[in-house]
Amino acid sequence: MNDMTPVAKMTPKDWETDQEVRWCPGCGDYAILKAVQRTLPEIGARPESTVFVSGIGCSSRFPYYVESYGFHTIHGRAPAVATGVKLANPELDVWIITGDGDALSIGGNHTMHILRRNLDCQILLFNNEIYGLTKGQYSPTSREGTRSPSTPFGSVDRPAKPAAFALGSGARFVARGFDVSKNLPDVLKAAYAHKGAAFVEIFQNCIVYNKDVFADFTEKKNADDGQLWLENGKPMLFGKGAKGIALDREALTLKVVDVVDGDWQAADVIVHDVTNRSVAHMLVEMPFGSFPMALGVLYDDPAPSFESAVVAQNEQAAKGKTPDLQKLVSQGQTWTVGSGAETDAAEAGSAGSGPEL
Amino acid sequence: MASVAPLSPPIDPADDQSLESVVVRFAGDSGDGMQLTGGQFTLSTALAGNDLATFPDFPAEIRAPQGTLFGVSAFQINFGSTDITTAGDAPDVLVAMNPAALKTNVKDLKPGGLIIADEGEFNDRNLAKAKYEANPLTDGSLAQWQLLSLNISQLTLDSVKPFGLGNKEALRCKNMWTLGLALWMFDRDRQPIVAWLKAKFAKAPELADANIAALDAGHAYGETAEISGEGLGLKQHHVPSAAVPSGLYRTVTGAEAISLGLVAGTQLAGLPMFFGGYPITPASAILHHLSRLKEYGVTTFQAEDEIAAIASAIGASYAGSLGITSSSGPGIALKGEAIGLAIMTELPLVIVNSQRGGPSTGLPTKTEQSDLYQAVYGRNGDAPMPVIAARSPADAFECAIEACRIAVQYMTPVMLLTDGYIANAAEPWKVPDMATFAPFPVTFMDTAQEGGFLPYARDEKLKRPWVKPGTPGLMHRIGGIEKGVNTGHIEYSPANHQAMTDIRQNKVLGIADSLPDQDVSLGTDSGKLVVVGWGSTFGPIHQAVRRARAKGRDVSHVHIRHIWPLPKNLGTLLKGYEKIIVPEMNTGQLKTVLRDQYLVDAKPLNKVSGQPFRIAEIEAAIEDALK
């Protein structure tokens, strides 16, 4: 930030630390780390003005492996810590790394409020639908019936949907990607470009406790029919262009339509508009199976960010006022006691102008 | 410091001789404006040059059902020509605006004390709500006191008639009528109250005029009654000015003093302040005060919960501001894990705890000192943290500055203990000369280090460097996982954890090197008995020791500001006395710490009624101990 010397273009290598990475071999987190390290030089980020803040969980070890400032905080509280960091220094690029348990269980409240306030930051939620670091209990995003050490007969509660939660909390940017996707850096770039809270759900394969839970759409053989990559201004096509998403005008829901000979207009396929909040609500609720998984930038419609509003208000409130500690402590209704026990009411006329008693 | 000796004989409304000090309690329904009346009476009293102390006592409910016993709100003021350090044991004068207020307060009134009651409110309905079977104003049950029964409601209605207010609005002026009478009784100037009413009702001048008319009418009633010799022959009393050091004075509440002290502390450190708070009684006032002081580099953030309040403050400290958070016991409990994070990451932080009665939600508006264990011990792991306790509203200013100093000079969270009594009570404050406070500017590490940067390297005080994100060449990672000595890398090895635990412990204990020796507030540095206190019990302990010493008793008063680490000479000092009593508004928490640290036979004197100690209670304990 304060570095005035011209710097050589950075490479992904420059964003690696000397720390040994401690994730399980084959964990999806490695791919996400690589994608982030590839993205950072491309967006022109600087290590000294970048801060990674995380909570607790496998994903939250992330900051130790990125050569920037990093704060590995406590379970669920990364958004709150990040809010203090950004309010104290709005110039910093703040990235929050979290997981499904961290962001939606113990830290659900903070996730809701950081999105509602629209703090300028990137929130990367690694969703593996399981508690990894505590050895495999079901998580708030685990599917109904998930068998785990704490649910040996299967979980009975319905899962939270991270992207729907984010949108419902007032997020102005919602995107999705998955660990090994080649498109992930593009999604991260879009998140970085968005001023305000950018929420990215990244499906991540926990090869130990919840292996291949997303294989239905992440595996190569399922990609065509399972992945709907959204692009602003482009029709919502998948299945090699043979299928599309259209609006069922009667039911006011989305539907899958067949596209014949590439004529998507004839099939009434929707053209993706990232600023359309109503369609975004439908995309995040789209049930996987009968529909493909909506990926890429689902919604992107910036609004004023929290820290900029706070700074503006602070400046406005301080305008024309000179800080003067002596004046400050002398405020309110004062009186002077003379050298004897003589007392003389001073400034009594200013009654009511000072702080309330 | 001088006596609040019981007025003997108690105040006589027909006697106009000068009084050394007087205790007045205003009590009414929570909708009657008693806190406002008390506050304005306090102001006029301060302006008249009396020393004073107050005790606001109000229900937790915002609008408790009218006329009920639990809806009574009271405000007590002790004022006089001598040094006043408590709100007074027993009132000389009780103003009771309804039967419930009389019932809940009259038992505290001194024998022979004066009751001023609004007979207009003593109707069957209100008597029933207060569970009176007969009207106490007429059945002779108040015979041990003097009773001045006036129809304040009707007198108020008469006085505001010209302003055409509705009955309900007109009756709202009752408190000003009562205040007018009280101002007359003690020869106080009405002008500041008039100015205040005009400012308060600037947008509704008819309300200002009506309130002023009621105030004047109450005042005139006193004058007329005196001249005509009617009724009890109400007379004016004169309480001479107190002999206090010359200078500029103002009244200050603990919440105001803490806010000002935190601003001063951050300014002396040369840092912007980040205050993360979440509303909770009785701590919210600090958030309110600070949110208006943006020109002092203050950013306030009302977080979504107590945890986010402290977590955001930790984030701000990490980024180079001084993070501050404030709460009361239940909120501090929620912050516990994050306090541990600040200890582990060795970031400066100030945590203000305005204690209230506990456990759990407890008594939100009543005072207690029962969070000492929580402050000193209340975290997982070996998690040492400095703790400071304020003794009065004015003292809270310096304590807040001291908390900021320790936080930045030792890179540690610091807890500042205050309580509901200090937070709400007002006292005159000699405005400090800010030039006498030595700045303690923070130096951030901002240049790359030869041989690589070690975020957990230490100076002679065991403090680690403070580096702001944004500084080139010093990127590093911190977190709640055990840190390697010097490197700060994740490190679980047994020897390292032993070393780091010792460092954290020794760093905090070493703060004692920067503390002044423990002094003796009153008395001698050895002898038969010492009364050891902390926090807001200062006033009653001090007066009790003074009275006992006046009777020739060998007793001294030691008041501890630094609860952790304790001053280095405290153990030796305490061992110079034969007996030790520790009065506390808890079941004996400082007592336990003193016993543990010094193996001394400290005896507890405990009170957990939600009310401050009476001087007489401590005096009796002193007599007992010296038997």
Short mmCIF file of N, CA and C in Angstrom, two decimals, chain B residues 61 116 232 291 310 320 547:
data_model
loop_
_atom_site.label_atom_id
_atom_site.label_comp_id
_atom_site.label_asym_id
_atom_site.label_seq_id
_atom_site.Cartn_x
_atom_site.Cartn_y
_atom_site.Cartn_z
N GLU B 61 -37.72 -2.57 34.33
CA GLU B 61 -38.77 -2.41 33.34
C GLU B 61 -38.79 -0.96 32.86
N ILE B 116 -42.49 14.05 52.59
CA ILE B 116 -43.36 14.94 51.81
C ILE B 116 -44.13 14.03 50.86
N LEU B 232 -47.09 22.97 58.74
CA LEU B 232 -45.96 22.62 59.59
C LEU B 232 -44.99 23.77 59.80
N SER B 291 -20.38 7.55 20.62
CA SER B 291 -20.86 7.64 19.24
C SER B 291 -20.98 9.10 18.78
N ILE B 310 -16.72 -7.61 20.51
CA ILE B 310 -15.31 -7.75 20.89
C ILE B 310 -14.47 -8.22 19.70
N GLY B 320 -4.51 -1.68 13.65
CA GLY B 320 -3.79 -0.49 14.09
C GLY B 320 -4.57 0.55 14.85
N ARG B 547 -14.81 7.47 60.81
CA ARG B 547 -15.59 7.58 62.05
C ARG B 547 -14.94 6.76 63.17
#
